[in-house]
Amino acid sequence: MKSPSQIADSESDQHTAEVPYRVHFYENCSQSPASWLVPQATLEIEEIEERGFHDRTHSPPIFTSPCVAAIDKDGKAIAMMNYCGETIWNIFCSYVVPKHRRKHIHSALFEALREKGLQQGNIVSINCMTHVNNLAAQAAFEAQGRTKEYIMYTYPLKDRSDAKEPTVGEMRMPEYLVEPFDTGPDGLKGMQAFINEKTAEGYELHQAIERSTYQWVLIFKLEPDRA
């Protein structure tokens, strides 16, 4: 019997000719060979965003969502892409180890995810977000045929690089969030942007209730690894 870390979607397993790796899908990233990449991805994201959190003594997140990963000939993950959602897949973390970059591995993972979505039949789009400083990621996304549809703005009220440990109260997140939302002139695109923001914060959409043409109530559930 296979262990959880060995369970992959074998129908989506692909051979890649240019470099010695294979593309695998896993239902739970935390129980896959790609789990070791999460701390590396977290540190690099924080450095790109100039958040300064990499000096803090905190544990990296544990992603229990599905992922697609590139596995080398020794069975070690060299790249990953985490995603979640039912009809819209949100990519919330992707990473390629430095020595394997610029070998089109990230594009191969995205293409595999796109093909999986097309075969599944009910996926209407694949979305993602990245920091304004991450120019390399932006260039890669556009080269893969992705379209920039919106830009998120933020206004920080505190210096996020003060190197202070967050309090227990700051770290605790409610299990459910109920958010009224008015789509306004942007329509469903604006609502999807809001959903992406909550996904980045650690929540997944649990239910969307339509009150009227423009009025919705969105119910978010804390991801299992954050509960």
mmCIF file with all atom_site columns, C-alpha atoms in Angstrom:
data_model
loop_
_atom_site.group_PDB
_atom_site.id
_atom_site.type_symbol
_atom_site.label_atom_id
_atom_site.label_alt_id
_atom_site.label_comp_id
_atom_site.label_asym_id
_atom_site.label_entity_id
_atom_site.label_seq_id
_atom_site.pdbx_PDB_ins_code
_atom_site.Cartn_x
_atom_site.Cartn_y
_atom_site.Cartn_z
_atom_site.occupancy
_atom_site.B_iso_or_equiv
_atom_site.pdbx_formal_charge
_atom_site.auth_seq_id
_atom_site.auth_comp_id
_atom_site.auth_asym_id
_atom_site.auth_atom_id
_atom_site.pdbx_PDB_model_num
ATOM 1   C CA . MET A 1 1   ? 0.000   0.000  0.000   1.00 0.00 ? 1   MET A CA 1
ATOM 2   C CA . LYS A 1 2   ? 1.322   3.455  -0.919  1.00 0.00 ? 2   LYS A CA 1
ATOM 3   C CA . SER A 1 3   ? 1.939   6.082  1.725   1.00 0.00 ? 3   SER A CA 1
ATOM 4   C CA . PRO A 1 4   ? 0.095   9.439  1.396   1.00 0.00 ? 4   PRO A CA 1
ATOM 5   C CA . SER A 1 5   ? 3.269   11.091 0.061   1.00 0.00 ? 5   SER A CA 1
ATOM 6   C CA . GLN A 1 6   ? 3.332   8.586  -2.810  1.00 0.00 ? 6   GLN A CA 1
ATOM 7   C CA . ILE A 1 7   ? -0.285  9.058  -3.863  1.00 0.00 ? 7   ILE A CA 1
ATOM 8   C CA . ALA A 1 8   ? -0.479  11.106 -7.049  1.00 0.00 ? 8   ALA A CA 1
ATOM 9   C CA . ASP A 1 9   ? -2.948  11.560 -9.877  1.00 0.00 ? 9   ASP A CA 1
ATOM 10  C CA . SER A 1 10  ? -1.345  9.031  -12.207 1.00 0.00 ? 10  SER A CA 1
ATOM 11  C CA . GLU A 1 11  ? -3.559  10.030 -15.152 1.00 0.00 ? 11  GLU A CA 1
ATOM 12  C CA . SER A 1 12  ? -1.992  13.490 -15.082 1.00 0.00 ? 12  SER A CA 1
ATOM 13  C CA . ASP A 1 13  ? 1.563   12.205 -14.759 1.00 0.00 ? 13  ASP A CA 1
ATOM 14  C CA . GLN A 1 14  ? 3.635   13.521 -17.662 1.00 0.00 ? 14  GLN A CA 1
ATOM 15  C CA . HIS A 1 15  ? 7.086   12.816 -19.022 1.00 0.00 ? 15  HIS A CA 1
ATOM 16  C CA . THR A 1 16  ? 9.221   15.820 -19.954 1.00 0.00 ? 16  THR A CA 1
ATOM 17  C CA . ALA A 1 17  ? 11.867  15.358 -22.626 1.00 0.00 ? 17  ALA A CA 1
ATOM 18  C CA . GLU A 1 18  ? 14.127  18.424 -22.180 1.00 0.00 ? 18  GLU A CA 1
ATOM 19  C CA . VAL A 1 19  ? 15.153  17.885 -18.554 1.00 0.00 ? 19  VAL A CA 1
ATOM 20  C CA . PRO A 1 20  ? 15.004  14.822 -16.275 1.00 0.00 ? 20  PRO A CA 1
ATOM 21  C CA . TYR A 1 21  ? 11.817  15.397 -14.298 1.00 0.00 ? 21  TYR A CA 1
ATOM 22  C CA . ARG A 1 22  ? 8.193   14.321 -14.311 1.00 0.00 ? 22  ARG A CA 1
ATOM 23  C CA . VAL A 1 23  ? 5.048   16.287 -13.515 1.00 0.00 ? 23  VAL A CA 1
ATOM 24  C CA . HIS A 1 24  ? 2.806   14.863 -10.774 1.00 0.00 ? 24  HIS A CA 1
ATOM 25  C CA . PHE A 1 25  ? -0.444  16.009 -9.187  1.00 0.00 ? 25  PHE A CA 1
ATOM 26  C CA . TYR A 1 26  ? -0.974  15.509 -5.446  1.00 0.00 ? 26  TYR A CA 1
ATOM 27  C CA . GLU A 1 27  ? -4.208  15.948 -3.499  1.00 0.00 ? 27  GLU A CA 1
ATOM 28  C CA . ASN A 1 28  ? -2.376  17.118 -0.362  1.00 0.00 ? 28  ASN A CA 1
ATOM 29  C CA . CYS A 1 29  ? 0.815   19.148 -0.702  1.00 0.00 ? 29  CYS A CA 1
ATOM 30  C CA . SER A 1 30  ? 1.810   18.587 2.937   1.00 0.00 ? 30  SER A CA 1
ATOM 31  C CA . GLN A 1 31  ? 1.974   14.829 2.302   1.00 0.00 ? 31  GLN A CA 1
ATOM 32  C CA . SER A 1 32  ? 3.862   15.107 -0.979  1.00 0.00 ? 32  SER A CA 1
ATOM 33  C CA . PRO A 1 33  ? 7.554   15.442 -1.910  1.00 0.00 ? 33  PRO A CA 1
ATOM 34  C CA . ALA A 1 34  ? 6.833   19.127 -2.667  1.00 0.00 ? 34  ALA A CA 1
ATOM 35  C CA . SER A 1 35  ? 6.226   19.992 0.998   1.00 0.00 ? 35  SER A CA 1
ATOM 36  C CA . TRP A 1 36  ? 9.921   20.746 1.601   1.00 0.00 ? 36  TRP A CA 1
ATOM 37  C CA . LEU A 1 37  ? 9.728   23.622 -0.918  1.00 0.00 ? 37  LEU A CA 1
ATOM 38  C CA . VAL A 1 38  ? 7.148   25.568 1.115   1.00 0.00 ? 38  VAL A CA 1
ATOM 39  C CA . PRO A 1 39  ? 9.641   27.126 3.613   1.00 0.00 ? 39  PRO A CA 1
ATOM 40  C CA . GLN A 1 40  ? 11.928  28.118 0.726   1.00 0.00 ? 40  GLN A CA 1
ATOM 41  C CA . ALA A 1 41  ? 9.049   29.717 -1.168  1.00 0.00 ? 41  ALA A CA 1
ATOM 42  C CA . THR A 1 42  ? 7.870   31.561 1.946   1.00 0.00 ? 42  THR A CA 1
ATOM 43  C CA . LEU A 1 43  ? 11.287  33.125 2.589   1.00 0.00 ? 43  LEU A CA 1
ATOM 44  C CA . GLU A 1 44  ? 11.699  34.222 -1.002  1.00 0.00 ? 44  GLU A CA 1
ATOM 45  C CA . ILE A 1 45  ? 8.218   35.729 -1.185  1.00 0.00 ? 45  ILE A CA 1
ATOM 46  C CA . GLU A 1 46  ? 8.877   37.737 1.968   1.00 0.00 ? 46  GLU A CA 1
ATOM 47  C CA . GLU A 1 47  ? 12.146  39.046 0.564   1.00 0.00 ? 47  GLU A CA 1
ATOM 48  C CA . ILE A 1 48  ? 10.501  40.059 -2.717  1.00 0.00 ? 48  ILE A CA 1
ATOM 49  C CA . GLU A 1 49  ? 7.724   41.836 -0.848  1.00 0.00 ? 49  GLU A CA 1
ATOM 50  C CA . GLU A 1 50  ? 10.281  43.508 1.457   1.00 0.00 ? 50  GLU A CA 1
ATOM 51  C CA . ARG A 1 51  ? 8.244   42.460 4.458   1.00 0.00 ? 51  ARG A CA 1
ATOM 52  C CA . GLY A 1 52  ? 11.185  41.604 6.698   1.00 0.00 ? 52  GLY A CA 1
ATOM 53  C CA . PHE A 1 53  ? 9.413   38.657 8.306   1.00 0.00 ? 53  PHE A CA 1
ATOM 54  C CA . HIS A 1 54  ? 12.199  36.232 7.383   1.00 0.00 ? 54  HIS A CA 1
ATOM 55  C CA . ASP A 1 55  ? 14.097  37.224 10.537  1.00 0.00 ? 55  ASP A CA 1
ATOM 56  C CA . ARG A 1 56  ? 11.270  36.107 12.784  1.00 0.00 ? 56  ARG A CA 1
ATOM 57  C CA . THR A 1 57  ? 11.195  32.728 14.479  1.00 0.00 ? 57  THR A CA 1
ATOM 58  C CA . HIS A 1 58  ? 7.896   31.513 13.043  1.00 0.00 ? 58  HIS A CA 1
ATOM 59  C CA . SER A 1 59  ? 6.908   28.234 11.447  1.00 0.00 ? 59  SER A CA 1
ATOM 60  C CA . PRO A 1 60  ? 6.260   28.140 7.687   1.00 0.00 ? 60  PRO A CA 1
ATOM 61  C CA . PRO A 1 61  ? 2.692   27.463 6.554   1.00 0.00 ? 61  PRO A CA 1
ATOM 62  C CA . ILE A 1 62  ? 1.479   23.925 5.950   1.00 0.00 ? 62  ILE A CA 1
ATOM 63  C CA . PHE A 1 63  ? -0.398  23.632 2.667   1.00 0.00 ? 63  PHE A CA 1
ATOM 64  C CA . THR A 1 64  ? -2.959  20.816 2.632   1.00 0.00 ? 64  THR A CA 1
ATOM 65  C CA . SER A 1 65  ? -4.418  21.929 -0.698  1.00 0.00 ? 65  SER A CA 1
ATOM 66  C CA . PRO A 1 66  ? -3.678  20.158 -4.006  1.00 0.00 ? 66  PRO A CA 1
ATOM 67  C CA . CYS A 1 67  ? -0.462  20.864 -5.845  1.00 0.00 ? 67  CYS A CA 1
ATOM 68  C CA . VAL A 1 68  ? 1.297   20.023 -9.068  1.00 0.00 ? 68  VAL A CA 1
ATOM 69  C CA . ALA A 1 69  ? 5.033   19.371 -8.757  1.00 0.00 ? 69  ALA A CA 1
ATOM 70  C CA . ALA A 1 70  ? 8.083   18.609 -10.855 1.00 0.00 ? 70  ALA A CA 1
ATOM 71  C CA . ILE A 1 71  ? 9.850   15.507 -9.502  1.00 0.00 ? 71  ILE A CA 1
ATOM 72  C CA . ASP A 1 72  ? 13.432  14.776 -10.536 1.00 0.00 ? 72  ASP A CA 1
ATOM 73  C CA . LYS A 1 73  ? 14.913  11.361 -11.280 1.00 0.00 ? 73  LYS A CA 1
ATOM 74  C CA . ASP A 1 74  ? 15.781  10.868 -7.592  1.00 0.00 ? 74  ASP A CA 1
ATOM 75  C CA . GLY A 1 75  ? 12.193  11.465 -6.490  1.00 0.00 ? 75  GLY A CA 1
ATOM 76  C CA . LYS A 1 76  ? 12.858  14.941 -5.102  1.00 0.00 ? 76  LYS A CA 1
ATOM 77  C CA . ALA A 1 77  ? 10.580  17.906 -5.867  1.00 0.00 ? 77  ALA A CA 1
ATOM 78  C CA . ILE A 1 78  ? 12.322  20.726 -7.718  1.00 0.00 ? 78  ILE A CA 1
ATOM 79  C CA . ALA A 1 79  ? 9.253   22.906 -8.342  1.00 0.00 ? 79  ALA A CA 1
ATOM 80  C CA . MET A 1 80  ? 5.663   23.169 -7.191  1.00 0.00 ? 80  MET A CA 1
ATOM 81  C CA . MET A 1 81  ? 2.416   25.058 -7.760  1.00 0.00 ? 81  MET A CA 1
ATOM 82  C CA . ASN A 1 82  ? -0.311  25.072 -5.080  1.00 0.00 ? 82  ASN A CA 1
ATOM 83  C CA . TYR A 1 83  ? -3.904  25.801 -6.048  1.00 0.00 ? 83  TYR A CA 1
ATOM 84  C CA . CYS A 1 84  ? -7.424  25.645 -4.625  1.00 0.00 ? 84  CYS A CA 1
ATOM 85  C CA . GLY A 1 85  ? -11.028 26.296 -5.649  1.00 0.00 ? 85  GLY A CA 1
ATOM 86  C CA . GLU A 1 86  ? -13.998 24.525 -7.160  1.00 0.00 ? 86  GLU A CA 1
ATOM 87  C CA . THR A 1 87  ? -14.840 26.203 -10.489 1.00 0.00 ? 87  THR A CA 1
ATOM 88  C CA . ILE A 1 88  ? -12.060 28.810 -10.309 1.00 0.00 ? 88  ILE A CA 1
ATOM 89  C CA . TRP A 1 89  ? -8.581  27.607 -9.400  1.00 0.00 ? 89  TRP A CA 1
ATOM 90  C CA . ASN A 1 90  ? -6.504  30.145 -7.478  1.00 0.00 ? 90  ASN A CA 1
ATOM 91  C CA . ILE A 1 91  ? -2.744  29.581 -7.571  1.00 0.00 ? 91  ILE A CA 1
ATOM 92  C CA . PHE A 1 92  ? -1.531  30.928 -4.243  1.00 0.00 ? 92  PHE A CA 1
ATOM 93  C CA . CYS A 1 93  ? 2.042   29.673 -4.158  1.00 0.00 ? 93  CYS A CA 1
ATOM 94  C CA . SER A 1 94  ? 4.480   28.596 -6.862  1.00 0.00 ? 94  SER A CA 1
ATOM 95  C CA . TYR A 1 95  ? 8.205   27.983 -6.606  1.00 0.00 ? 95  TYR A CA 1
ATOM 96  C CA . VAL A 1 96  ? 11.149  26.605 -8.590  1.00 0.00 ? 96  VAL A CA 1
ATOM 97  C CA . VAL A 1 97  ? 14.455  25.901 -6.845  1.00 0.00 ? 97  VAL A CA 1
ATOM 98  C CA . PRO A 1 98  ? 17.066  28.439 -8.066  1.00 0.00 ? 98  PRO A CA 1
ATOM 99  C CA . LYS A 1 99  ? 19.370  26.048 -9.948  1.00 0.00 ? 99  LYS A CA 1
ATOM 100 C CA . HIS A 1 100 ? 16.465  24.779 -12.061 1.00 0.00 ? 100 HIS A CA 1
ATOM 101 C CA . ARG A 1 101 ? 15.077  28.151 -13.096 1.00 0.00 ? 101 ARG A CA 1
ATOM 102 C CA . ARG A 1 102 ? 14.930  29.370 -16.704 1.00 0.00 ? 102 ARG A CA 1
ATOM 103 C CA . LYS A 1 103 ? 14.357  25.802 -17.885 1.00 0.00 ? 103 LYS A CA 1
ATOM 104 C CA . HIS A 1 104 ? 10.612  26.288 -18.539 1.00 0.00 ? 104 HIS A CA 1
ATOM 105 C CA . ILE A 1 105 ? 9.665   24.114 -15.558 1.00 0.00 ? 105 ILE A CA 1
ATOM 106 C CA . HIS A 1 106 ? 7.233   26.695 -14.172 1.00 0.00 ? 106 HIS A CA 1
ATOM 107 C CA . SER A 1 107 ? 5.535   26.887 -17.575 1.00 0.00 ? 107 SER A CA 1
ATOM 108 C CA . ALA A 1 108 ? 5.354   23.088 -17.738 1.00 0.00 ? 108 ALA A CA 1
ATOM 109 C CA . LEU A 1 109 ? 3.543   23.014 -14.379 1.00 0.00 ? 109 LEU A CA 1
ATOM 110 C CA . PHE A 1 110 ? 1.090   25.692 -15.507 1.00 0.00 ? 110 PHE A CA 1
ATOM 111 C CA . GLU A 1 111 ? 0.443   23.889 -18.788 1.00 0.00 ? 111 GLU A CA 1
ATOM 112 C CA . ALA A 1 112 ? -0.220  20.658 -16.893 1.00 0.00 ? 112 ALA A CA 1
ATOM 113 C CA . LEU A 1 113 ? -2.643  22.474 -14.584 1.00 0.00 ? 113 LEU A CA 1
ATOM 114 C CA . ARG A 1 114 ? -4.369  24.081 -17.554 1.00 0.00 ? 114 ARG A CA 1
ATOM 115 C CA . GLU A 1 115 ? -4.777  20.717 -19.282 1.00 0.00 ? 115 GLU A CA 1
ATOM 116 C CA . LYS A 1 116 ? -6.145  19.184 -16.091 1.00 0.00 ? 116 LYS A CA 1
ATOM 117 C CA . GLY A 1 117 ? -8.695  21.997 -15.863 1.00 0.00 ? 117 GLY A CA 1
ATOM 118 C CA . LEU A 1 118 ? -9.742  21.521 -19.480 1.00 0.00 ? 118 LEU A CA 1
ATOM 119 C CA . GLN A 1 119 ? -10.125 17.768 -19.001 1.00 0.00 ? 119 GLN A CA 1
ATOM 120 C CA . GLN A 1 120 ? -12.096 18.231 -15.791 1.00 0.00 ? 120 GLN A CA 1
ATOM 121 C CA . GLY A 1 121 ? -14.541 20.404 -17.719 1.00 0.00 ? 121 GLY A CA 1
ATOM 122 C CA . ASN A 1 122 ? -15.995 22.594 -14.963 1.00 0.00 ? 122 ASN A CA 1
ATOM 123 C CA . ILE A 1 123 ? -13.041 24.942 -14.381 1.00 0.00 ? 123 ILE A CA 1
ATOM 124 C CA . VAL A 1 124 ? -13.747 28.391 -15.852 1.00 0.00 ? 124 VAL A CA 1
ATOM 125 C CA . SER A 1 125 ? -10.425 30.124 -15.085 1.00 0.00 ? 125 SER A CA 1
ATOM 126 C CA . ILE A 1 126 ? -7.056  29.837 -13.339 1.00 0.00 ? 126 ILE A CA 1
ATOM 127 C CA . ASN A 1 127 ? -6.111  32.947 -11.370 1.00 0.00 ? 127 ASN A CA 1
ATOM 128 C CA . CYS A 1 128 ? -3.107  34.127 -9.387  1.00 0.00 ? 128 CYS A CA 1
ATOM 129 C CA . MET A 1 129 ? -1.614  37.206 -7.739  1.00 0.00 ? 129 MET A CA 1
ATOM 130 C CA . THR A 1 130 ? 1.954   38.418 -7.302  1.00 0.00 ? 130 THR A CA 1
ATOM 131 C CA . HIS A 1 131 ? 3.791   41.345 -5.764  1.00 0.00 ? 131 HIS A CA 1
ATOM 132 C CA . VAL A 1 132 ? 4.498   44.465 -7.816  1.00 0.00 ? 132 VAL A CA 1
ATOM 133 C CA . ASN A 1 133 ? 8.237   43.884 -7.257  1.00 0.00 ? 133 ASN A CA 1
ATOM 134 C CA . ASN A 1 134 ? 8.133   40.372 -8.692  1.00 0.00 ? 134 ASN A CA 1
ATOM 135 C CA . LEU A 1 135 ? 8.843   41.358 -12.282 1.00 0.00 ? 135 LEU A CA 1
ATOM 136 C CA . ALA A 1 136 ? 10.182  37.915 -13.182 1.00 0.00 ? 136 ALA A CA 1
ATOM 137 C CA . ALA A 1 137 ? 6.889   36.276 -12.226 1.00 0.00 ? 137 ALA A CA 1
ATOM 138 C CA . GLN A 1 138 ? 4.887   38.884 -14.124 1.00 0.00 ? 138 GLN A CA 1
ATOM 139 C CA . ALA A 1 139 ? 6.933   38.269 -17.267 1.00 0.00 ? 139 ALA A CA 1
ATOM 140 C CA . ALA A 1 140 ? 6.509   34.514 -16.894 1.00 0.00 ? 140 ALA A CA 1
ATOM 141 C CA . PHE A 1 141 ? 2.741   34.797 -16.434 1.00 0.00 ? 141 PHE A CA 1
ATOM 142 C CA . GLU A 1 142 ? 2.316   36.914 -19.554 1.00 0.00 ? 142 GLU A CA 1
ATOM 143 C CA . ALA A 1 143 ? 4.550   34.582 -21.573 1.00 0.00 ? 143 ALA A CA 1
ATOM 144 C CA . GLN A 1 144 ? 2.232   31.738 -20.549 1.00 0.00 ? 144 GLN A CA 1
ATOM 145 C CA . GLY A 1 145 ? -0.750  33.608 -22.005 1.00 0.00 ? 145 GLY A CA 1
ATOM 146 C CA . ARG A 1 146 ? -2.235  34.871 -18.738 1.00 0.00 ? 146 ARG A CA 1
ATOM 147 C CA . THR A 1 147 ? -3.997  38.245 -18.796 1.00 0.00 ? 147 THR A CA 1
ATOM 148 C CA . LYS A 1 148 ? -3.584  41.052 -16.248 1.00 0.00 ? 148 LYS A CA 1
ATOM 149 C CA . GLU A 1 149 ? -7.133  41.976 -15.229 1.00 0.00 ? 149 GLU A CA 1
ATOM 150 C CA . TYR A 1 150 ? -6.809  44.002 -12.042 1.00 0.00 ? 150 TYR A CA 1
ATOM 151 C CA . ILE A 1 151 ? -4.304  45.584 -9.658  1.00 0.00 ? 151 ILE A CA 1
ATOM 152 C CA . MET A 1 152 ? -4.579  45.520 -5.878  1.00 0.00 ? 152 MET A CA 1
ATOM 153 C CA . TYR A 1 153 ? -3.587  48.584 -3.834  1.00 0.00 ? 153 TYR A CA 1
ATOM 154 C CA . THR A 1 154 ? -2.638  48.644 -0.146  1.00 0.00 ? 154 THR A CA 1
ATOM 155 C CA . TYR A 1 155 ? -1.998  51.395 2.400   1.00 0.00 ? 155 TYR A CA 1
ATOM 156 C CA . PRO A 1 156 ? 0.160   50.110 5.298   1.00 0.00 ? 156 PRO A CA 1
ATOM 157 C CA . LEU A 1 157 ? -0.543  51.696 8.667   1.00 0.00 ? 157 LEU A CA 1
ATOM 158 C CA . LYS A 1 158 ? 2.456   50.100 10.380  1.00 0.00 ? 158 LYS A CA 1
ATOM 159 C CA . ASP A 1 159 ? 6.000   49.268 9.407   1.00 0.00 ? 159 ASP A CA 1
ATOM 160 C CA . ARG A 1 160 ? 5.866   45.571 8.597   1.00 0.00 ? 160 ARG A CA 1
ATOM 161 C CA . SER A 1 161 ? 9.639   45.177 8.954   1.00 0.00 ? 161 SER A CA 1
ATOM 162 C CA . ASP A 1 162 ? 9.798   46.065 12.651  1.00 0.00 ? 162 ASP A CA 1
ATOM 163 C CA . ALA A 1 163 ? 10.924  42.484 13.426  1.00 0.00 ? 163 ALA A CA 1
ATOM 164 C CA . LYS A 1 164 ? 8.470   42.203 16.320  1.00 0.00 ? 164 LYS A CA 1
ATOM 165 C CA . GLU A 1 165 ? 6.867   38.868 17.005  1.00 0.00 ? 165 GLU A CA 1
ATOM 166 C CA . PRO A 1 166 ? 3.085   38.869 16.443  1.00 0.00 ? 166 PRO A CA 1
ATOM 167 C CA . THR A 1 167 ? 0.968   38.351 19.549  1.00 0.00 ? 167 THR A CA 1
ATOM 168 C CA . VAL A 1 168 ? -1.200  35.281 20.032  1.00 0.00 ? 168 VAL A CA 1
ATOM 169 C CA . GLY A 1 169 ? -4.268  37.431 19.360  1.00 0.00 ? 169 GLY A CA 1
ATOM 170 C CA . GLU A 1 170 ? -2.799  38.677 16.080  1.00 0.00 ? 170 GLU A CA 1
ATOM 171 C CA . MET A 1 171 ? -1.999  35.133 14.970  1.00 0.00 ? 171 MET A CA 1
ATOM 172 C CA . ARG A 1 172 ? -5.451  33.742 15.744  1.00 0.00 ? 172 ARG A CA 1
ATOM 173 C CA . MET A 1 173 ? -7.860  33.881 12.799  1.00 0.00 ? 173 MET A CA 1
ATOM 174 C CA . PRO A 1 174 ? -11.625 33.231 12.925  1.00 0.00 ? 174 PRO A CA 1
ATOM 175 C CA . GLU A 1 175 ? -12.732 29.929 11.385  1.00 0.00 ? 175 GLU A CA 1
ATOM 176 C CA . TYR A 1 176 ? -15.459 31.600 9.288   1.00 0.00 ? 176 TYR A CA 1
ATOM 177 C CA . LEU A 1 177 ? -15.796 35.067 7.764   1.00 0.00 ? 177 LEU A CA 1
ATOM 178 C CA . VAL A 1 178 ? -19.079 36.489 6.456   1.00 0.00 ? 178 VAL A CA 1
ATOM 179 C CA . GLU A 1 179 ? -18.478 39.338 4.017   1.00 0.00 ? 179 GLU A CA 1
ATOM 180 C CA . PRO A 1 180 ? -21.243 41.337 2.256   1.00 0.00 ? 180 PRO A CA 1
ATOM 181 C CA . PHE A 1 181 ? -20.085 42.318 -1.229  1.00 0.00 ? 181 PHE A CA 1
ATOM 182 C CA . ASP A 1 182 ? -21.423 44.738 -3.838  1.00 0.00 ? 182 ASP A CA 1
ATOM 183 C CA . THR A 1 183 ? -20.101 43.846 -7.300  1.00 0.00 ? 183 THR A CA 1
ATOM 184 C CA . GLY A 1 184 ? -20.784 47.367 -8.641  1.00 0.00 ? 184 GLY A CA 1
ATOM 185 C CA . PRO A 1 185 ? -19.623 48.321 -12.149 1.00 0.00 ? 185 PRO A CA 1
ATOM 186 C CA . ASP A 1 186 ? -16.743 45.809 -12.119 1.00 0.00 ? 186 ASP A CA 1
ATOM 187 C CA . GLY A 1 187 ? -19.168 42.900 -11.905 1.00 0.00 ? 187 GLY A CA 1
ATOM 188 C CA . LEU A 1 188 ? -17.886 39.463 -11.019 1.00 0.00 ? 188 LEU A CA 1
ATOM 189 C CA . LYS A 1 189 ? -14.285 40.423 -11.799 1.00 0.00 ? 189 LYS A CA 1
ATOM 190 C CA . GLY A 1 190 ? -14.254 42.677 -8.755  1.00 0.00 ? 190 GLY A CA 1
ATOM 191 C CA . MET A 1 191 ? -15.698 39.931 -6.599  1.00 0.00 ? 191 MET A CA 1
ATOM 192 C CA . GLN A 1 192 ? -13.103 37.460 -7.837  1.00 0.00 ? 192 GLN A CA 1
ATOM 193 C CA . ALA A 1 193 ? -10.364 39.929 -6.909  1.00 0.00 ? 193 ALA A CA 1
ATOM 194 C CA . PHE A 1 194 ? -11.810 40.127 -3.392  1.00 0.00 ? 194 PHE A CA 1
ATOM 195 C CA . ILE A 1 195 ? -11.957 36.321 -3.184  1.00 0.00 ? 195 ILE A CA 1
ATOM 196 C CA . ASN A 1 196 ? -8.308  36.160 -4.246  1.00 0.00 ? 196 ASN A CA 1
ATOM 197 C CA . GLU A 1 197 ? -7.382  38.584 -1.461  1.00 0.00 ? 197 GLU A CA 1
ATOM 198 C CA . LYS A 1 198 ? -9.070  36.357 1.124   1.00 0.00 ? 198 LYS A CA 1
ATOM 199 C CA . THR A 1 199 ? -7.391  33.285 -0.375  1.00 0.00 ? 199 THR A CA 1
ATOM 200 C CA . ALA A 1 200 ? -4.023  34.965 0.099   1.00 0.00 ? 200 ALA A CA 1
ATOM 201 C CA . GLU A 1 201 ? -4.960  35.601 3.744   1.00 0.00 ? 201 GLU A CA 1
ATOM 202 C CA . GLY A 1 202 ? -5.590  31.890 4.324   1.00 0.00 ? 202 GLY A CA 1
ATOM 203 C CA . TYR A 1 203 ? -9.309  31.546 3.623   1.00 0.00 ? 203 TYR A CA 1
ATOM 204 C CA . GLU A 1 204 ? -11.198 29.597 0.978   1.00 0.00 ? 204 GLU A CA 1
ATOM 205 C CA . LEU A 1 205 ? -14.628 30.430 -0.385  1.00 0.00 ? 205 LEU A CA 1
ATOM 206 C CA . HIS A 1 206 ? -17.208 28.264 1.374   1.00 0.00 ? 206 HIS A CA 1
ATOM 207 C CA . GLN A 1 207 ? -20.442 29.664 -0.079  1.00 0.00 ? 207 GLN A CA 1
ATOM 208 C CA . ALA A 1 208 ? -21.603 32.594 -2.238  1.00 0.00 ? 208 ALA A CA 1
ATOM 209 C CA . ILE A 1 209 ? -25.194 33.732 -1.707  1.00 0.00 ? 209 ILE A CA 1
ATOM 210 C CA . GLU A 1 210 ? -26.780 36.072 -4.269  1.00 0.00 ? 210 GLU A CA 1
ATOM 211 C CA . ARG A 1 211 ? -29.094 38.608 -2.597  1.00 0.00 ? 211 ARG A CA 1
ATOM 212 C CA . SER A 1 212 ? -29.842 40.718 -5.675  1.00 0.00 ? 212 SER A CA 1
ATOM 213 C CA . THR A 1 213 ? -28.281 41.612 -9.026  1.00 0.00 ? 213 THR A CA 1
ATOM 214 C CA . TYR A 1 214 ? -25.285 43.260 -7.359  1.00 0.00 ? 214 TYR A CA 1
ATOM 215 C CA . GLN A 1 215 ? -25.528 42.242 -3.703  1.00 0.00 ? 215 GLN A CA 1
ATOM 216 C CA . TRP A 1 216 ? -23.814 39.061 -2.508  1.00 0.00 ? 216 TRP A CA 1
ATOM 217 C CA . VAL A 1 217 ? -22.893 37.490 0.796   1.00 0.00 ? 217 VAL A CA 1
ATOM 218 C CA . LEU A 1 218 ? -19.614 35.602 0.706   1.00 0.00 ? 218 LEU A CA 1
ATOM 219 C CA . ILE A 1 219 ? -18.837 33.039 3.392   1.00 0.00 ? 219 ILE A CA 1
ATOM 220 C CA . PHE A 1 220 ? -15.179 32.105 3.790   1.00 0.00 ? 220 PHE A CA 1
ATOM 221 C CA . LYS A 1 221 ? -13.776 29.196 5.751   1.00 0.00 ? 221 LYS A CA 1
ATOM 222 C CA . LEU A 1 222 ? -10.306 29.118 7.260   1.00 0.00 ? 222 LEU A CA 1
ATOM 223 C CA . GLU A 1 223 ? -8.077  26.658 5.430   1.00 0.00 ? 223 GLU A CA 1
ATOM 224 C CA . PRO A 1 224 ? -7.492  23.472 7.510   1.00 0.00 ? 224 PRO A CA 1
ATOM 225 C CA . ASP A 1 225 ? -3.808  24.246 8.027   1.00 0.00 ? 225 ASP A CA 1
ATOM 226 C CA . ARG A 1 226 ? -4.672  27.622 9.579   1.00 0.00 ? 226 ARG A CA 1
ATOM 227 C CA . ALA A 1 227 ? -7.410  26.351 11.918  1.00 0.00 ? 227 ALA A CA 1
#
